[in-house]
Coordinates of C-alpha atoms in Angstrom, one line a residue:
X1072 CA 0.5 106.5 -133.2
X1073 CA -1.0 103.0 -132.2
X1074 CA 1.2 101.3 -129.7
X1075 CA 1.5 97.5 -129.4
X1076 CA 0.9 95.9 -126.0
X1077 CA 2.0 92.3 -126.4
X1078 CA 4.4 92.6 -123.4
X1079 CA 1.4 93.0 -121.2
X1080 CA 0.4 89.4 -121.6
X1081 CA -2.4 88.1 -119.5
X1082 CA -0.7 86.0 -116.8
X1083 CA -3.8 83.9 -116.8
X1084 CA -3.3 83.1 -120.5
X1085 CA 0.3 82.2 -119.7
X1086 CA -0.8 79.8 -117.1
X1087 CA -3.2 78.2 -119.5
X1088 CA -0.4 77.8 -122.1
X1089 CA 2.0 76.3 -119.5
X1090 CA -0.7 73.9 -118.2
X1091 CA -1.3 72.8 -121.8
X1092 CA 2.4 72.2 -122.4
X1093 CA 2.7 70.2 -119.1
X1094 CA -0.2 68.0 -120.1
X1095 CA 1.3 67.5 -123.6
X1096 CA 4.6 66.5 -122.1
X1097 CA 2.9 63.9 -119.9
X1098 CA 0.8 62.5 -122.8
X1099 CA 4.0 62.2 -124.9
X1100 CA 6.2 60.7 -122.3
X1101 CA 3.9 58.2 -120.6
X1102 CA 3.5 55.9 -123.7
X1103 CA 7.1 56.6 -124.8
X1104 CA 8.7 55.5 -121.6
X1105 CA 7.0 52.1 -121.9
X1106 CA 8.5 51.3 -125.3
X1107 CA 11.5 48.9 -125.7
X1108 CA 13.8 51.5 -127.3
X1109 CA 13.2 53.8 -124.4
X1110 CA 13.9 51.1 -121.9
X1111 CA 17.2 50.6 -123.7
X1112 CA 18.0 54.3 -123.4
X1113 CA 17.4 54.1 -119.6
X1114 CA 19.5 50.9 -119.4
X1115 CA 22.4 52.6 -121.1
X1116 CA 22.0 55.6 -118.7
X1117 CA 22.4 53.0 -115.9
X1118 CA 25.6 51.7 -117.5
X1119 CA 27.1 55.2 -117.4
X1120 CA 26.0 56.1 -113.9
X1121 CA 26.8 52.7 -112.3
X1122 CA 30.4 52.7 -113.8
X1123 CA 31.3 56.4 -113.1
X1124 CA 32.2 55.2 -109.6
X1125 CA 32.6 51.5 -108.9
X1126 CA 33.1 49.7 -105.6
X1127 CA 36.3 48.0 -104.9
X1128 CA 36.5 44.2 -105.2
X1129 CA 35.9 42.5 -101.9
X1130 CA 39.0 41.0 -100.3
X1131 CA 37.6 37.5 -100.6
X1132 CA 36.3 37.9 -104.2
X1133 CA 36.4 34.7 -106.3
X1134 CA 39.5 33.8 -108.2
X1135 CA 39.1 32.9 -111.9
X1136 CA 40.9 29.9 -113.3
X1137 CA 40.9 30.6 -117.0
X1138 CA 40.8 28.1 -119.8
X1139 CA 42.8 30.4 -122.1
X1140 CA 45.2 30.3 -125.0
X1141 CA 48.2 29.8 -122.7
X1142 CA 46.6 26.7 -121.2
X1143 CA 45.7 25.3 -124.5
X1144 CA 49.3 25.7 -125.6
X1145 CA 50.9 24.3 -122.4
X1146 CA 48.5 21.3 -122.1
X1147 CA 48.6 20.5 -125.8
X1148 CA 45.3 18.8 -125.9
X1149 CA 42.3 19.5 -128.2
X1150 CA 39.2 20.9 -126.5
X1151 CA 37.1 19.5 -124.9
X1152 CA 39.8 18.2 -122.5
X1153 CA 39.5 14.8 -121.0
X1154 CA 37.6 14.7 -117.7
X1155 CA 40.6 13.2 -115.9
X1156 CA 42.3 16.5 -116.4
X1157 CA 39.4 18.4 -114.7
X1158 CA 39.5 15.8 -111.9
X1159 CA 43.2 16.6 -111.5
X1160 CA 42.5 20.3 -111.3
X1161 CA 39.8 19.9 -108.6
X1162 CA 42.2 17.8 -106.5
X1163 CA 44.9 20.4 -106.9
X1164 CA 42.6 23.3 -105.9
X1165 CA 41.2 21.3 -103.0
X1166 CA 44.8 20.6 -101.8
X1167 CA 45.6 24.3 -102.2
X1168 CA 42.8 25.1 -99.7
X1169 CA 40.0 26.3 -101.9
X1170 CA 36.8 26.8 -99.9
X1171 CA 34.4 26.1 -102.9
X1172 CA 35.0 25.4 -106.6
X1173 CA 32.6 26.3 -109.3
X1174 CA 33.0 24.5 -112.6
X1175 CA 31.4 26.8 -115.3
X1176 CA 31.5 23.9 -117.7
X1177 CA 28.5 21.7 -118.5
X1178 CA 29.3 18.0 -118.1
X1179 CA 25.9 16.8 -119.5
X1180 CA 26.9 14.0 -121.8
X1181 CA 28.9 10.9 -120.9
X1182 CA 32.4 10.4 -122.4
X1183 CA 34.7 7.5 -121.7
X1184 CA 33.6 5.5 -118.6
X1185 CA 37.1 5.8 -117.0
X1186 CA 37.1 9.6 -117.5
X1187 CA 33.6 10.1 -116.1
X1188 CA 34.4 7.9 -113.1
X1189 CA 37.6 9.8 -112.5
X1190 CA 35.7 13.1 -112.4
X1191 CA 32.9 11.6 -110.2
X1192 CA 35.5 10.4 -107.7
X1193 CA 36.6 13.9 -106.9
X1194 CA 33.1 15.4 -106.5
X1195 CA 32.0 16.7 -103.1
X1196 CA 29.6 19.1 -101.6
X1197 CA 31.9 22.1 -102.1
X1198 CA 31.8 21.6 -105.9
X1199 CA 29.2 23.4 -108.0
X1200 CA 28.7 22.2 -111.6
X1201 CA 27.1 24.4 -114.3
X1202 CA 23.6 23.6 -115.6
X1203 CA 21.7 25.3 -118.3
X1204 CA 18.1 26.4 -118.8
X1205 CA 16.9 27.6 -122.2
X1206 CA 13.4 28.7 -123.2
X1207 CA 12.7 27.8 -126.9
X1208 CA 9.6 29.2 -128.6
X1209 CA 8.4 28.2 -132.0
X1210 CA 5.2 28.8 -133.9
X1211 CA 4.1 25.3 -132.8
X1212 CA 5.1 25.2 -129.2
X1213 CA 7.0 26.7 -126.3
X1214 CA 9.6 24.6 -124.4
X1215 CA 11.7 25.1 -121.4
X1216 CA 14.8 22.9 -121.8
X1217 CA 17.0 22.3 -118.8
X1218 CA 20.4 20.6 -119.2
X1219 CA 21.8 19.1 -116.0
X1220 CA 25.2 17.6 -115.2
X1221 CA 25.6 13.8 -115.4
X1222 CA 23.7 12.1 -112.6
X1223 CA 26.8 10.2 -111.6
X1224 CA 28.5 13.6 -110.7
X1225 CA 25.6 14.9 -108.7
X1226 CA 25.1 11.6 -107.0
X1227 CA 28.7 11.8 -105.9
X1228 CA 27.9 15.0 -104.0
X1229 CA 28.4 17.9 -106.5
X1230 CA 25.7 20.6 -106.6
X1231 CA 24.2 21.7 -109.9
X1232 CA 23.6 25.4 -110.5
X1233 CA 22.0 27.2 -113.4
X1234 CA 24.7 29.2 -115.1
X1235 CA 22.4 30.8 -117.7
X1236 CA 22.2 34.6 -117.5
X1237 CA 19.6 37.1 -118.5
X1238 CA 20.6 39.6 -121.2
X1239 CA 18.7 42.8 -122.1
X1240 CA 17.6 43.5 -125.7
X1241 CA 21.0 44.9 -126.6
X1242 CA 22.7 41.8 -125.4
X1243 CA 24.1 43.3 -122.2
X1244 CA 24.0 41.7 -118.8
X1245 CA 22.4 44.1 -116.3
X1246 CA 20.0 42.0 -114.3
X1247 CA 20.5 39.3 -111.7
X1248 CA 19.1 35.9 -113.0
X1249 CA 15.9 35.0 -111.3
X1250 CA 16.8 31.3 -110.8
X1251 CA 16.6 30.3 -107.1
X1252 CA 19.2 27.6 -107.9
X1253 CA 21.6 29.7 -109.9
X1254 CA 25.3 28.9 -110.2
X1255 CA 26.2 32.0 -108.2
X1256 CA 23.7 31.4 -105.4
X1257 CA 24.8 27.8 -105.1
X1258 CA 28.4 28.9 -104.7
X1259 CA 27.3 31.6 -102.2
X1260 CA 25.4 29.1 -100.2
X1261 CA 28.4 26.8 -99.9
X1262 CA 30.9 29.5 -99.1
X1263 CA 28.9 31.3 -96.5
X1264 CA 26.2 28.9 -95.4
X1265 CA 23.5 31.1 -96.9
X1266 CA 22.5 31.7 -100.5
X1267 CA 22.2 35.4 -100.3
X1268 CA 19.3 37.5 -101.3
X1269 CA 16.8 35.9 -103.7
X1270 CA 15.4 39.2 -104.9
X1271 CA 16.1 40.3 -108.4
X1272 CA 17.8 43.6 -109.3
X1273 CA 20.4 45.4 -111.3
X1274 CA 23.9 44.1 -111.3
X1275 CA 26.8 46.3 -110.1
X1276 CA 29.9 45.6 -112.1
X1277 CA 33.3 46.0 -110.5
X1278 CA 35.3 46.9 -113.6
X1279 CA 36.2 45.7 -117.1
X1280 CA 37.4 42.3 -118.2
X1281 CA 40.1 40.7 -116.0
X1282 CA 39.1 42.9 -113.0
X1283 CA 39.0 39.7 -111.0
X1284 CA 42.2 37.9 -110.1
X1285 CA 42.8 35.4 -112.9
X1286 CA 45.2 32.5 -113.3
X1287 CA 45.7 30.2 -116.2
X1288 CA 44.3 26.6 -116.0
X1289 CA 47.8 25.1 -116.4
X1290 CA 49.1 27.2 -113.5
X1291 CA 46.2 26.0 -111.2
X1292 CA 47.2 22.4 -112.0
X1293 CA 50.4 22.9 -110.1
X1294 CA 50.1 25.9 -107.8
X1295 CA 53.4 25.4 -106.0
X1296 CA 55.3 25.6 -109.3
X1297 CA 53.6 28.6 -110.8
X1298 CA 51.7 30.6 -108.1
X1299 CA 52.5 32.3 -104.8
X1300 CA 51.8 30.3 -101.7
X1301 CA 48.2 30.3 -100.4
X1302 CA 46.8 31.8 -103.6
X1303 CA 43.7 29.6 -103.3
X1304 CA 43.6 29.4 -99.5
X1305 CA 40.0 29.7 -98.2
X1306 CA 39.0 31.3 -101.5
X1307 CA 36.1 30.7 -104.0
X1308 CA 37.4 29.5 -107.3
X1309 CA 35.5 29.6 -110.6
X1310 CA 36.8 27.6 -113.6
X1311 CA 35.7 28.5 -117.1
X1312 CA 36.5 29.5 -120.6
X1313 CA 38.4 32.7 -121.2
X1314 CA 39.9 32.3 -124.7
X1315 CA 40.6 36.0 -125.2
X1316 CA 41.8 38.4 -122.6
X1317 CA 39.1 40.9 -123.6
X1318 CA 37.2 39.9 -126.7
X1319 CA 35.6 42.8 -128.6
X1320 CA 31.9 43.2 -129.4
X1321 CA 32.6 43.0 -133.1
X1322 CA 34.8 39.9 -132.9
X1323 CA 32.8 38.2 -130.2
X1324 CA 34.1 35.4 -128.2
X1325 CA 33.3 32.0 -126.7
X1326 CA 31.2 32.3 -123.5
X1327 CA 31.8 36.1 -123.4
X1328 CA 29.2 38.8 -122.8
X1329 CA 28.7 42.6 -122.7
X1330 CA 28.3 44.2 -119.2
X1331 CA 27.5 47.7 -118.0
X1332 CA 31.2 48.5 -118.4
X1333 CA 31.3 47.5 -122.1
X1334 CA 30.1 51.0 -123.2
X1335 CA 33.4 52.6 -122.2
X1336 CA 35.8 49.9 -123.3
X1337 CA 34.0 47.9 -126.1
X1338 CA 35.3 44.7 -124.5
X1339 CA 33.3 41.6 -123.5
X1340 CA 33.7 39.8 -120.2
X1341 CA 34.3 36.0 -119.9
X1342 CA 31.4 33.9 -118.5
X1343 CA 33.4 32.8 -115.5
X1344 CA 34.0 36.4 -114.5
X1345 CA 30.3 37.1 -115.1
X1346 CA 29.5 34.4 -112.5
X1347 CA 32.0 35.9 -110.1
X1348 CA 30.3 39.3 -110.5
X1349 CA 26.9 37.7 -109.8
X1350 CA 28.4 36.0 -106.8
X1351 CA 29.6 39.3 -105.3
X1352 CA 26.2 41.0 -106.1
X1353 CA 24.6 38.5 -103.7
X1354 CA 26.4 40.2 -100.8
X1355 CA 24.1 42.4 -98.7
X1356 CA 23.8 46.0 -100.0
X1357 CA 25.3 45.5 -103.5
X1358 CA 22.4 44.6 -105.7
X1359 CA 20.6 47.7 -107.1
X1360 CA 16.9 47.9 -107.1
X1361 CA 15.2 49.7 -110.1
X1362 CA 12.6 52.3 -109.3
X1363 CA 9.0 51.0 -109.7
X1364 CA 6.7 52.6 -112.2
X1365 CA 4.9 55.0 -109.8
X1366 CA 8.2 56.4 -108.6
X1367 CA 9.3 56.9 -112.2
X1368 CA 6.0 58.7 -113.0
X1369 CA 6.5 60.9 -109.9
X1370 CA 10.0 61.8 -111.2
X1371 CA 8.5 63.0 -114.4
X1372 CA 5.9 65.1 -112.6
X1373 CA 8.6 66.7 -110.4
X1374 CA 10.7 67.5 -113.5
X1375 CA 7.7 69.1 -115.2
X1376 CA 7.0 71.2 -112.1
X1377 CA 10.7 72.3 -112.0
X1378 CA 10.4 73.3 -115.7
X1379 CA 7.2 75.2 -115.0
X1380 CA 9.0 77.1 -112.2
X1381 CA 11.9 77.9 -114.4
X1382 CA 9.8 79.6 -117.0
X1383 CA 6.9 80.8 -114.7
X1384 CA 7.7 84.5 -115.2
X1385 CA 9.4 84.3 -118.5
X1386 CA 12.4 82.8 -120.3
X1387 CA 15.8 83.9 -121.2
X1388 CA 19.4 83.5 -120.1
X1389 CA 18.4 83.1 -116.5
X1390 CA 16.1 80.2 -117.7
X1391 CA 19.0 78.6 -119.4
X1392 CA 21.1 78.7 -116.2
X1393 CA 18.2 77.3 -114.1
X1394 CA 17.5 74.7 -116.7
X1395 CA 21.1 73.5 -116.8
X1396 CA 21.1 73.5 -113.0
X1397 CA 17.9 71.4 -112.9
X1398 CA 19.3 68.9 -115.4
X1399 CA 22.5 68.6 -113.4
X1400 CA 20.3 68.1 -110.2
X1401 CA 18.3 65.3 -111.9
X1402 CA 21.4 63.5 -113.0
X1403 CA 23.3 64.0 -109.7
X1404 CA 20.3 62.9 -107.7
X1405 CA 20.0 59.7 -109.8
X1406 CA 23.8 59.1 -109.3
X1407 CA 23.6 59.6 -105.5
X1408 CA 20.5 57.4 -105.2
X1409 CA 22.2 54.6 -107.2
X1410 CA 25.5 54.7 -105.2
X1411 CA 24.2 55.7 -101.8
X1412 CA 20.9 53.9 -101.6
X1413 CA 21.4 51.2 -104.3
X1414 CA 18.3 52.5 -106.0
X1415 CA 18.2 53.3 -109.7
X1416 CA 15.9 56.2 -110.6
X1417 CA 16.4 56.8 -114.4
X1418 CA 17.1 60.5 -115.0
X1419 CA 16.3 60.3 -118.8
X1420 CA 12.5 60.7 -118.6
X1421 CA 12.6 63.5 -116.1
X1422 CA 15.3 65.3 -118.0
X1423 CA 13.4 65.0 -121.3
X1424 CA 10.2 66.2 -119.5
X1425 CA 12.0 69.2 -118.2
X1426 CA 13.5 70.0 -121.6
X1427 CA 10.2 69.5 -123.4
X1428 CA 8.3 71.9 -121.1
X1429 CA 11.0 74.5 -120.7
X1430 CA 12.0 74.6 -124.4
X1431 CA 8.4 74.7 -125.6
X1432 CA 7.5 77.5 -123.3
X1433 CA 10.8 79.3 -124.2
X1434 CA 9.9 78.9 -127.9
X1435 CA 6.5 80.3 -127.3
X1436 CA 8.0 83.2 -125.4
X1437 CA 10.6 83.8 -128.2
X1438 CA 7.8 83.8 -130.8
X1439 CA 5.8 86.3 -128.7
X1440 CA 8.9 88.5 -128.2
X1441 CA 9.7 88.4 -131.9
X1442 CA 6.2 89.4 -132.7
X1443 CA 6.3 92.1 -130.1
X1444 CA 9.6 93.4 -131.5
X1445 CA 8.2 93.6 -135.0
X1446 CA 5.1 95.5 -133.8
X1447 CA 7.2 97.9 -131.8
X1448 CA 9.5 98.5 -134.8
X1449 CA 6.5 99.0 -137.1
X1450 CA 4.7 101.3 -134.6
X1451 CA 7.7 103.5 -133.7
X1452 CA 9.9 103.4 -136.9
X1453 CA 8.3 106.6 -138.3
X1454 CA 8.4 108.5 -135.0
X1455 CA 11.8 107.5 -133.4
X1456 CA 15.3 107.3 -134.7
X1457 CA 16.5 103.8 -135.7
X1458 CA 18.8 103.6 -132.7
X1459 CA 16.0 104.4 -130.3
X1460 CA 13.7 101.9 -132.0
X1461 CA 16.3 99.2 -131.6
X1462 CA 16.7 100.1 -127.9
X1463 CA 13.0 100.0 -127.3
X1464 CA 12.5 96.7 -129.2
X1465 CA 15.3 95.1 -127.3
X1466 CA 13.9 96.2 -123.9
X1467 CA 10.1 96.9 -124.2
X1468 CA 9.9 97.4 -120.4
X1469 CA 11.3 100.9 -121.0
X1470 CA 7.9 101.7 -122.6
X1471 CA 5.3 102.1 -119.9
X1472 CA 1.8 102.2 -121.3
X1473 CA -1.5 103.6 -120.1
X1474 CA -0.1 107.1 -119.3
X1475 CA 2.7 108.2 -117.0
X1476 CA 4.0 111.5 -115.7
X1477 CA 7.4 112.4 -117.2
X1478 CA 9.4 115.6 -117.6
X1479 CA 9.5 116.3 -121.3
X1480 CA 11.0 118.9 -123.6
X1481 CA 8.3 119.6 -126.2
X1482 CA 8.9 121.3 -129.5
X1483 CA 6.4 122.9 -131.9
X1484 CA 7.7 123.9 -135.4
X1485 CA 5.3 125.8 -137.7
X1486 CA 5.7 127.3 -141.2
X1487 CA 5.0 131.0 -141.1
X1488 CA 2.6 132.4 -143.6
X1489 CA 1.5 129.0 -144.7
X1490 CA -2.2 130.2 -145.0
X1491 CA -1.1 132.9 -147.4
X1492 CA 1.0 130.5 -149.4
X1493 CA -1.8 128.0 -149.6
X1494 CA -4.1 130.8 -151.0
X1495 CA -1.6 131.7 -153.6
X1496 CA -1.2 128.1 -154.7
X1497 CA -4.8 127.0 -154.5
X1498 CA -4.8 126.2 -158.2
X1499 CA -1.6 124.1 -157.9
X1500 CA -2.2 121.7 -154.9
X1501 CA 0.4 119.2 -156.1
X1502 CA 3.1 121.8 -155.9
X1503 CA 1.9 123.0 -152.5
X1504 CA 2.0 119.4 -151.2
X1505 CA 5.4 118.9 -152.6
X1506 CA 6.8 122.0 -150.9
X1507 CA 5.3 121.0 -147.5
X1508 CA 6.7 117.5 -147.8
X1509 CA 10.1 118.9 -148.8
X1510 CA 10.1 121.0 -145.6
X1511 CA 8.6 118.4 -143.2
X1512 CA 10.9 115.6 -144.3
X1513 CA 14.2 117.3 -143.2
X1514 CA 12.6 118.6 -140.1
X1515 CA 11.4 115.1 -139.1
X1516 CA 14.9 113.8 -139.9
X1517 CA 16.4 116.3 -137.6
X1518 CA 14.1 115.3 -134.7
X1519 CA 15.0 111.7 -135.2
X1520 CA 18.7 112.4 -135.4
X1521 CA 18.6 114.3 -132.2
X1522 CA 16.8 111.4 -130.4
X1523 CA 13.3 112.9 -130.3
X1524 CA 9.9 111.4 -130.7
X1525 CA 7.6 112.8 -133.4
X1526 CA 4.2 113.1 -131.8
X1527 CA 2.1 114.3 -134.8
X1528 CA 1.8 116.5 -137.9
X1529 CA -0.8 119.2 -137.8
X1530 CA -1.0 120.4 -141.3
X1531 CA 2.3 122.4 -141.8
X1532 CA 3.2 122.0 -138.1
X1533 CA 5.2 119.3 -136.5
X1534 CA 5.1 118.4 -132.8
X1535 CA 7.9 116.4 -131.1
X1536 CA 9.1 115.7 -127.6
X1537 CA 12.2 114.3 -125.9
X1538 CA 12.6 112.0 -122.8
X1539 CA 9.8 109.6 -123.8
X1540 CA 9.3 106.7 -124.4
X1541 CA 13.0 106.2 -123.6
X1542 CA 15.0 108.1 -121.0
X1543 CA 17.1 110.9 -122.4
X1544 CA 19.0 112.8 -119.6
X1545 CA 20.0 115.6 -122.0
X1546 CA 16.5 116.1 -123.5
X1547 CA 16.4 119.9 -123.2
X1548 CA 19.7 120.5 -125.1
X1549 CA 18.8 118.0 -127.8
X1550 CA 15.4 119.7 -128.4
X1551 CA 17.1 123.2 -128.6
X1552 CA 19.8 121.8 -131.0
X1553 CA 17.0 120.4 -133.2
X1554 CA 15.2 123.7 -133.3
X1555 CA 18.4 125.6 -134.3
X1556 CA 19.1 123.0 -137.0
X1557 CA 15.6 123.5 -138.4
X1558 CA 16.4 127.1 -139.1
X1559 CA 19.4 126.1 -141.2
X1560 CA 17.3 123.6 -143.2
X1561 CA 14.9 126.3 -144.0
X1562 CA 17.6 128.5 -145.4
X1563 CA 18.8 125.7 -147.7
X1564 CA 15.2 124.9 -148.9
X1565 CA 14.6 128.6 -149.7
X1566 CA 17.7 128.6 -151.9
X1567 CA 16.5 125.6 -153.7
X1568 CA 13.1 127.1 -154.3
X1569 CA 14.6 130.3 -155.6
X1570 CA 16.8 128.4 -158.0
X1571 CA 13.7 126.5 -159.3
X1572 CA 11.6 129.6 -159.9
X1573 CA 10.8 130.4 -163.5
X1574 CA 11.3 133.9 -164.9
X1575 CA 8.2 136.0 -164.0
X1576 CA 7.2 133.7 -161.1
X1577 CA 7.0 134.9 -157.5
X1578 CA 9.9 133.5 -155.5
X1579 CA 8.6 131.5 -152.6
X1580 CA 10.3 132.2 -149.3
X1581 CA 9.4 130.1 -146.3
X1582 CA 9.8 131.1 -142.6
X1583 CA 9.6 128.9 -139.6
X1584 CA 8.9 129.4 -135.9
X1585 CA 10.0 127.0 -133.2
X1586 CA 8.7 127.0 -129.6
X1587 CA 10.3 124.8 -127.0
X1588 CA 9.3 124.2 -123.4
X1589 CA 10.2 121.8 -120.7
X1590 CA 7.9 120.5 -117.9
X1591 CA 5.9 117.7 -116.5
X1592 CA 3.5 116.1 -118.9
X1593 CA 1.3 113.0 -119.1
X1594 CA 2.6 110.8 -121.9
X1595 CA 1.1 107.5 -123.1
X1596 CA -1.8 106.1 -125.2
X1597 CA -4.3 108.9 -125.9
X1598 CA -7.5 108.4 -127.9
X1599 CA -10.4 106.0 -127.9
X1600 CA -10.8 102.3 -127.9
X1601 CA -11.1 102.4 -131.7
X1602 CA -7.9 104.4 -132.3
X1603 CA -5.2 105.8 -130.0
X1604 CA -1.9 107.6 -130.4
X1605 CA 1.2 107.7 -128.3
X1606 CA 1.1 111.4 -127.3
X1607 CA 1.8 114.0 -124.6
X1608 CA -0.6 116.3 -122.8
X1609 CA -0.2 119.0 -120.2
X1610 CA 0.5 122.7 -119.5
X1611 CA 4.1 122.3 -120.7
X1612 CA 2.8 121.2 -124.1
X1613 CA 0.4 124.2 -124.3
X1614 CA 3.1 126.6 -123.4
X1615 CA 5.4 125.2 -126.1
X1616 CA 2.7 125.7 -128.7
X1617 CA 2.1 129.3 -127.4
X1618 CA 5.9 130.0 -127.6
X1619 CA 5.9 128.9 -131.2
X1620 CA 3.2 131.5 -132.1
X1621 CA 5.2 134.2 -130.2
X1622 CA 8.1 133.9 -132.7
X1623 CA 6.0 135.9 -135.2
X1624 CA 5.5 138.7 -132.7
X1625 CA 9.2 139.0 -131.7
X1626 CA 10.7 138.2 -135.1
X1627 CA 13.0 135.4 -133.8
X1628 CA 13.1 131.8 -135.1
X1629 CA 13.4 130.0 -131.8
X1630 CA 11.8 130.8 -128.4
X1631 CA 12.2 128.7 -125.3
X1632 CA 10.5 128.6 -121.9
X1633 CA 12.2 129.2 -118.5
X1634 CA 12.7 125.6 -117.6
X1635 CA 14.3 124.8 -120.9
X1636 CA 16.5 127.9 -120.6
X1637 CA 17.7 126.8 -117.1
X1638 CA 18.7 123.4 -118.4
X1639 CA 20.7 124.7 -121.4
X1640 CA 22.2 127.9 -119.9
X1641 CA 25.9 128.1 -120.8
X1642 CA 25.5 125.8 -123.8
X1643 CA 23.4 128.1 -126.0
X1644 CA 23.1 131.9 -126.2
X1645 CA 20.0 133.0 -124.4
X1646 CA 18.3 136.4 -124.5
X1647 CA 15.3 137.2 -122.4
X1648 CA 12.6 138.7 -124.7
X1649 CA 9.7 139.3 -122.4
X1650 CA 7.6 138.1 -119.6
X1651 CA 4.2 136.7 -120.5
X1652 CA 1.1 135.7 -118.5
X1653 CA 0.6 131.9 -118.4
X1654 CA -2.6 130.3 -117.2
X1655 CA -2.3 128.8 -113.8
X1656 CA 0.7 131.0 -112.8
X1657 CA 0.4 134.2 -110.7
X1658 CA 3.7 135.7 -111.9
X1659 CA 4.7 136.4 -115.5
X1660 CA 6.8 133.8 -117.2
X1661 CA 10.0 134.8 -118.9
X1662 CA 10.7 133.7 -122.4
X1663 CA 14.0 133.5 -124.2
X1664 CA 15.4 133.7 -127.7
X1665 CA 18.0 131.2 -128.3
X1666 CA 21.0 130.9 -130.6
X1667 CA 24.2 129.0 -130.9
X1668 CA 27.4 129.8 -129.0
X1669 CA 30.7 130.3 -130.9
X1670 CA 33.7 128.2 -129.7
X1671 CA 34.9 131.1 -127.5
X1672 CA 31.5 131.3 -125.7
X1673 CA 30.1 134.4 -127.5
X1674 CA 26.6 134.4 -129.0
X1675 CA 26.5 133.4 -132.6

């Protein structure tokens, strides 16, 4: 019986396959991680991680004065409002103790001279006016267009600041604008005497729309009437449009943008609140630095190494647990770096690298295991019962190859007088073959039903053994039960043959002898490099064959050796027949006839 050996894979071959999979993962991921869609995936991962835990607003965070629907209704003027009104607001805020005022409104074009003069009259060094910078690219040219406030306003002491922001490809604000004279930096410089860090980085949001304290424009025009005392005392104030409390992405909104928090709410944030967020990100230790390319590459390499470790010796349920743990570690590590060190290491590429290597190796292992299972089933299905084949296929480690010492119960069953029968039927070989098959088929079925392994057929003889390749603690009793059942099958077959006999034909009556012995054997692959069988060898096998031949001499159907008799005593009726000389033993060996016990314990 040829036995498959796929479970003894070369570890060297496995290392080659794993190295190949690791290289493929690198070759796939390196160009992929440089594509714009991939960068968007990493950016969206940043949105999630940076908003799972957000810092609290600083106590001195800017206050937003919102040009909102309530103000439009209360003031009753069409937008844009006259500049005298803005001048009035600045005077009111200055009187209320505001430290610095940022007007997120572009006053680029002149209006009525009186209005422009009124606004210029209230300008001062604590006022920041919005400017704009736009890069326009056409097939013919590229232009950088900068829109500044009226010269009269800046000449009067106001400071211009670029209020333009940098949006990612999906229209979301994540990065600090690189302008050295940005609106937020100008405000920061006025408020604290220093402009804050000039380095670029990723913006940490503090929450959804209206996270910052917000008052309506009409309320700020008369704080004593509408607001608590000292609302603006020593605070930074940013004035800007906020026409909807929280405009949606679908509906849009004037001067409203998506931020990292928009993924969870779907709401846009007003431009004035965006400027407040940028202002607070200029504080030390708030801005987040993205990992440089070499660090990202190192993260992918580490993830691939983790995946290789997870499937180094094999894959299965344990691999799944390790894999889930590794993925959780990658995500948790990215989260802790972001919030603890203000450093963003995207976990997406390392996670995908881990999944690629681990799943590819697991798929390869699964295919190999499936192929192994099919080969085991094919090799053993004719020699073992279906239940044992399933057990062996599910756990091939129970089959040890190359030969091992095991205690087996070996059975030989031979048809008595077969030579004489063959001589009588030499002119009818088809019928002879049919009779032999009709006998060996039920005998084989009995062996399999009793959990035995069919070793081989030797003409009209069948050899089987128990306790290999799978452990069978009750091997001796099962072998004896199989031998006794074989005698009953023979009785039924003789009745069938007698019924089939034609008048004048000799009635064929078959006899059987069964020898069973238990002892240590060598079991495993036996044969040559060209062909080998799974078989058993040893003195215990030789004695079982000799016991079968003794059944003719003593006229009993089943004879067992002393080791078998000792193991089944009390479960079967045993009668000592004789003591015979056995090669390698100085004393004679007892042999026993065996029969069934009746329910009351008497011999049957």
